[in-house]
Coordinates of C-alpha atoms in Angstrom, one line a residue:
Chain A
X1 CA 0.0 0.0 0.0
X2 CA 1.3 3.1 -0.5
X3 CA 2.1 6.0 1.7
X4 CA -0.3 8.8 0.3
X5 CA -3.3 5.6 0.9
X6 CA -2.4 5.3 4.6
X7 CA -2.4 8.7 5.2
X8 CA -5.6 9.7 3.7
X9 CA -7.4 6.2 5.5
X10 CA -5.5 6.7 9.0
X11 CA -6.5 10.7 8.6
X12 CA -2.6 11.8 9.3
X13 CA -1.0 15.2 8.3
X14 CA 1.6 15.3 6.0
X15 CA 4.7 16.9 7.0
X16 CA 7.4 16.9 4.6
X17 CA 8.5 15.0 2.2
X18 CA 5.6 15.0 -0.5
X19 CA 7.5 13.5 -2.6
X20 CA 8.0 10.4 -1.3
X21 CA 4.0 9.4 -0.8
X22 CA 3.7 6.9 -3.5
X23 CA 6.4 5.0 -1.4
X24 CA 5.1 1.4 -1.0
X25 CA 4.4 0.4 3.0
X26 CA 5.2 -3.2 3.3
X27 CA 4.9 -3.3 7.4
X28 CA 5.5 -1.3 10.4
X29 CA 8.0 -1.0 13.1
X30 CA 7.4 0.7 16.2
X31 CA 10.3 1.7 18.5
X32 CA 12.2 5.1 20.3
X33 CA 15.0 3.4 20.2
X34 CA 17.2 4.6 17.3
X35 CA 19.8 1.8 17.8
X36 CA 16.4 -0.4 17.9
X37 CA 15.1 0.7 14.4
X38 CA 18.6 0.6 13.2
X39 CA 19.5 -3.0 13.9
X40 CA 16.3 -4.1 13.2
X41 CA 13.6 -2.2 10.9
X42 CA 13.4 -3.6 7.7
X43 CA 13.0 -1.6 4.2
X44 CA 9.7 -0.7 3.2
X45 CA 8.7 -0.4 6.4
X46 CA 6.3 2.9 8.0
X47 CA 8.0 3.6 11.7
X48 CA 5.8 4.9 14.3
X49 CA 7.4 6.7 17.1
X50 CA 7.6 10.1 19.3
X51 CA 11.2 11.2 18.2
X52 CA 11.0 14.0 16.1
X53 CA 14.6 15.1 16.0
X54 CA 16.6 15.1 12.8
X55 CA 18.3 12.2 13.7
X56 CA 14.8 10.1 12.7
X57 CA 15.6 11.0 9.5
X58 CA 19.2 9.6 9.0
X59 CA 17.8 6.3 10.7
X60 CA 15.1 6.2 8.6
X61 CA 17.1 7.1 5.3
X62 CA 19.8 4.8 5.8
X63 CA 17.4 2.0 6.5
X64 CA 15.3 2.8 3.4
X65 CA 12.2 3.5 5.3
X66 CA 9.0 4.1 3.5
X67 CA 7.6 6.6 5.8
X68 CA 7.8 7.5 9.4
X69 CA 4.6 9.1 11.3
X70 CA 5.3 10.8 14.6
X71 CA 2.5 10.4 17.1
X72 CA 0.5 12.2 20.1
X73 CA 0.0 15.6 18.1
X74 CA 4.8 15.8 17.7
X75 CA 5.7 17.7 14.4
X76 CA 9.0 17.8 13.2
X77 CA 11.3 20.8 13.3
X78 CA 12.2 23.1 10.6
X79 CA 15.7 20.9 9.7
X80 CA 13.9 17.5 10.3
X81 CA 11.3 18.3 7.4
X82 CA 14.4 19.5 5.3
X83 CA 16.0 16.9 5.5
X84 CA 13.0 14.6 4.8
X85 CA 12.0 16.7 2.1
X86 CA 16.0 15.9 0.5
X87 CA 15.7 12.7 0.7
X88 CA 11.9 11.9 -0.6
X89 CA 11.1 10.5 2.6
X90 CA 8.1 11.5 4.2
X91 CA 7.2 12.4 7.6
X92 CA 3.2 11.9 8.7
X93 CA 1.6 12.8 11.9
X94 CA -1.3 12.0 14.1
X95 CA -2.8 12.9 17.5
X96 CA -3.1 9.6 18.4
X97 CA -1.5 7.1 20.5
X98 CA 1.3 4.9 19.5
X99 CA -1.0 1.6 20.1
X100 CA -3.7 2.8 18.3
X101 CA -1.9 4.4 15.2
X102 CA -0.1 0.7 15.4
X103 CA -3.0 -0.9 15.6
X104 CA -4.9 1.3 12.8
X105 CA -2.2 0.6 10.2
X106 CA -1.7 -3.4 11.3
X107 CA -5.7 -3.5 10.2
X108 CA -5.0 -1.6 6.9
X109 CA -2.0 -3.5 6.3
X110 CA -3.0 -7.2 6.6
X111 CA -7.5 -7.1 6.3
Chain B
X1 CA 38.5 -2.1 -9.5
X2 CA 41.6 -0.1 -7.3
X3 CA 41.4 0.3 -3.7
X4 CA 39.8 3.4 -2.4
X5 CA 40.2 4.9 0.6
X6 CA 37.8 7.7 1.7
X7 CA 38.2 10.0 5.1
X8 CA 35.5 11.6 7.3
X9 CA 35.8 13.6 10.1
X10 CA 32.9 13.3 13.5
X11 CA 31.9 16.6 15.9
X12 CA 31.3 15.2 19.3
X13 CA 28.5 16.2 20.8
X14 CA 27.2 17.3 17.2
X15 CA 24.0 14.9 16.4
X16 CA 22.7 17.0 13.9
X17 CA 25.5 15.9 11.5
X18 CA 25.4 12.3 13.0
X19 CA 24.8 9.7 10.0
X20 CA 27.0 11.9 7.5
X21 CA 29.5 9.3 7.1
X22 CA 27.5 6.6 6.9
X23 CA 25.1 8.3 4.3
X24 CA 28.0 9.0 2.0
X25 CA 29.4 5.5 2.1
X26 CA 25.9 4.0 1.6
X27 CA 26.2 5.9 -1.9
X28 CA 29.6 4.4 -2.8
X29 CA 28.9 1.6 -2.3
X30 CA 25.3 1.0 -4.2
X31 CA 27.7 2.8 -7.1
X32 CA 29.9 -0.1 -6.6
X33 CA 26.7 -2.4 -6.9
X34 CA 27.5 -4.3 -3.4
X35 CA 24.7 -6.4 -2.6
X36 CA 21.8 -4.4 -0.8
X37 CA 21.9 -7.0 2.4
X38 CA 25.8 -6.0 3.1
X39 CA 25.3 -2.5 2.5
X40 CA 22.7 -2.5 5.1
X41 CA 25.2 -4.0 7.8
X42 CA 28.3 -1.9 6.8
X43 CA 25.7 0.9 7.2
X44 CA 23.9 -0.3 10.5
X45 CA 27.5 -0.8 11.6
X46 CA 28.5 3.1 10.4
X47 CA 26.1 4.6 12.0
X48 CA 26.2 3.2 15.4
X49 CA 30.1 4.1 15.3
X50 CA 29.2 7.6 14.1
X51 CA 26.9 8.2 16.8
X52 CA 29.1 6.8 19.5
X53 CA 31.9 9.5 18.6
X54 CA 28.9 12.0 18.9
X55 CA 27.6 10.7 22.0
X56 CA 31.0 9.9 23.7
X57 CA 33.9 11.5 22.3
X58 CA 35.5 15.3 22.0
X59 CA 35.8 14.2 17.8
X60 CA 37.0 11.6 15.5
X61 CA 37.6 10.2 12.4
X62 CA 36.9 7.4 10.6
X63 CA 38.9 6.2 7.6
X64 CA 37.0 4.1 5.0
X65 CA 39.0 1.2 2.7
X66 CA 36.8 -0.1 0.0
X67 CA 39.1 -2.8 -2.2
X68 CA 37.2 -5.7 -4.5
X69 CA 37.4 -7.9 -1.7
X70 CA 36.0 -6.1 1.2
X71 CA 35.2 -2.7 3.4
X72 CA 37.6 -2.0 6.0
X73 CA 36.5 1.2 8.6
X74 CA 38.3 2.6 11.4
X75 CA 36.7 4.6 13.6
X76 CA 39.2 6.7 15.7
X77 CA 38.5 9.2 18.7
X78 CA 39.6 11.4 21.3
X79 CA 37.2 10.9 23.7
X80 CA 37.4 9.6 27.5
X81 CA 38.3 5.6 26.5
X82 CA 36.3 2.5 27.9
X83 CA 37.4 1.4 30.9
X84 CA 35.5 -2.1 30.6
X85 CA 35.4 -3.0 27.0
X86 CA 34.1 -6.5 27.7
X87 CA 31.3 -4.6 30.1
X88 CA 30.9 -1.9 27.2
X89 CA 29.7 -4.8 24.8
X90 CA 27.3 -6.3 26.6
X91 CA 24.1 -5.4 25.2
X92 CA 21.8 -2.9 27.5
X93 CA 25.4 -1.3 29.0
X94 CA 25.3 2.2 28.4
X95 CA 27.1 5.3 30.0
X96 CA 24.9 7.8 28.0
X97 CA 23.8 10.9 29.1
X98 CA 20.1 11.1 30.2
X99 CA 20.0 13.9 27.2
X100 CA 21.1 11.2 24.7
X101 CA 19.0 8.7 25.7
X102 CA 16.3 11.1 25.8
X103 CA 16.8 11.1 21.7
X104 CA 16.1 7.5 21.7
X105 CA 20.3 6.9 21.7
X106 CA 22.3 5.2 24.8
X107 CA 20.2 2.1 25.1
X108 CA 23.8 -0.3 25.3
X109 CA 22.6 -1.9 21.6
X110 CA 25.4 0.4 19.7
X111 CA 28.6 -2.1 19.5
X112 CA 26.5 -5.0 19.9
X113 CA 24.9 -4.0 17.2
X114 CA 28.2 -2.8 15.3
X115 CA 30.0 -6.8 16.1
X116 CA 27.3 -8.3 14.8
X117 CA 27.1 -6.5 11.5
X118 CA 30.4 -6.5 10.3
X119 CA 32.5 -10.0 9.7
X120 CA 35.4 -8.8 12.2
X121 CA 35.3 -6.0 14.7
X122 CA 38.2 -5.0 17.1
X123 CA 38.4 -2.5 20.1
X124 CA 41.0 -0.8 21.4
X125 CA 40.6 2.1 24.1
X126 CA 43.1 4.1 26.7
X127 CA 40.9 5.5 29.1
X128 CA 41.5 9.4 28.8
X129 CA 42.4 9.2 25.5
X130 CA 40.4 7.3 23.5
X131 CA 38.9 4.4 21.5
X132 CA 40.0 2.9 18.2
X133 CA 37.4 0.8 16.5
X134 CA 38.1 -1.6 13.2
X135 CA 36.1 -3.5 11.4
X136 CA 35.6 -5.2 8.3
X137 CA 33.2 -6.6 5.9
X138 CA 33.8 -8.9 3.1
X139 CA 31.9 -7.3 -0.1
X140 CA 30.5 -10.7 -1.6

């Protein structure tokens, strides 16, 4: 499925990186853990977390992430969406929870 | 192919550029058409290093050998050292800063993570002076 789908069906802003919503979503990963997502996120995957510092972005970049959404209402900063923006890879947001985003995009993901 | 050899240079305490290094040798080497699985590993491997030197270190460097064979990095800083490298990797061991783990870094998974992704990985530290990491990856 791709990116600009989940968005619109899980409702979630779009941040940056426009570009990058016809990105395919083959699974989730949900972690704060940078050293988490690095050793163990796989590509094509949409990461849900509450870090919104640039760093996100390299993680997600160098692991060829499809998307990442930030949850409980977190935006990025100005050089986060930048950065996301460079590298085609975008960054969503919702109010929600982490369980329940996880939980909404685990339903749209495997019906 | 020659041998290459590529040099990068790491701000401690400078996150905002963490992941510069390992961005740039991600790029060589898909030009090189390494296999996508070790490309990920030499760059899971990268990055943790890179972010260690951020998180622990004054600054660094980290010298990159690419031959036809296989990826060499050394990742050199002037930093504090590890007194206890067998403690240090032992996955869940951290000496982070509650800032840096704040950002999601310092959860003890870095050189776990960096041994396990690379086909031969060495340590060497002087506490008060730094730590020298090598490792290597066989390209095929």
């Amino acid at each position: 499925m791709k990116v600009r789908e989940i968005a619109e069906k899980l409702e979630l802003t779009v941040y940056s990186g426009h570009s990058g919503l016809d990105n395919e979503v083959i699974g989730g990963y949900v972690s704060d853990l940078l050293s988490d997502v690095m050793g163990n996120a796989d590509e094509g995957q949409a990461w849900i977390t509450l870090q919104n510092h640039k760093n996100i972005m390299a993680v997600a970049s160098l692991k060829d992430l499809a998307a990442v959404i930030l949850v409980k209402g977190l935006k990025p900063d100005e050089a986060t969406m930048m950065h996301s923006n460079e590298e085609n890879l975008p960054i969503l947001g919702t109010d929600a929870e982490t369980f329940e985003t996880a939980g909404a995009l685990f339903k749209l993901l495997h019906p | 192919m020659g041998a290459m050899e590529f040099r990068y240079e790491v701000e401690g305490g400078n996150f905002s550029k963490a992941g510069h290094a390992s961005s740039a040798v991600k790029k060589i080497l898909k030009q090189l058409n390494v296999d996508a699985r070790i490309i990920k590993r030499v760059v899971v491997a990268l990055y943790e290093g890179e972010v260690n030197v951020v998180a622990h270190a004054h600054k660094g460097h980290i010298l990159v050998n690419i031959n036809e064979d296989e990826i060499g990095i050394s990742i050199i800083d002037q930093g504090p050292g590890i007194p206890d490298i067998d403690l240090a990797m032992q996955e869940g061991f951290s000496t982070a800063s509650a800032a840096v783990r704040e950002m999601g870094f310092g959860a003890g998974m870095g050189l776990p993570n960096m041994k396990k992704n690379t086909d031969n990985f060495e340590i060497e530290s002087q506490v008060g002076v730094g730590t020298t990491v090598r490792m290597t990856t066989r390209l095929s």
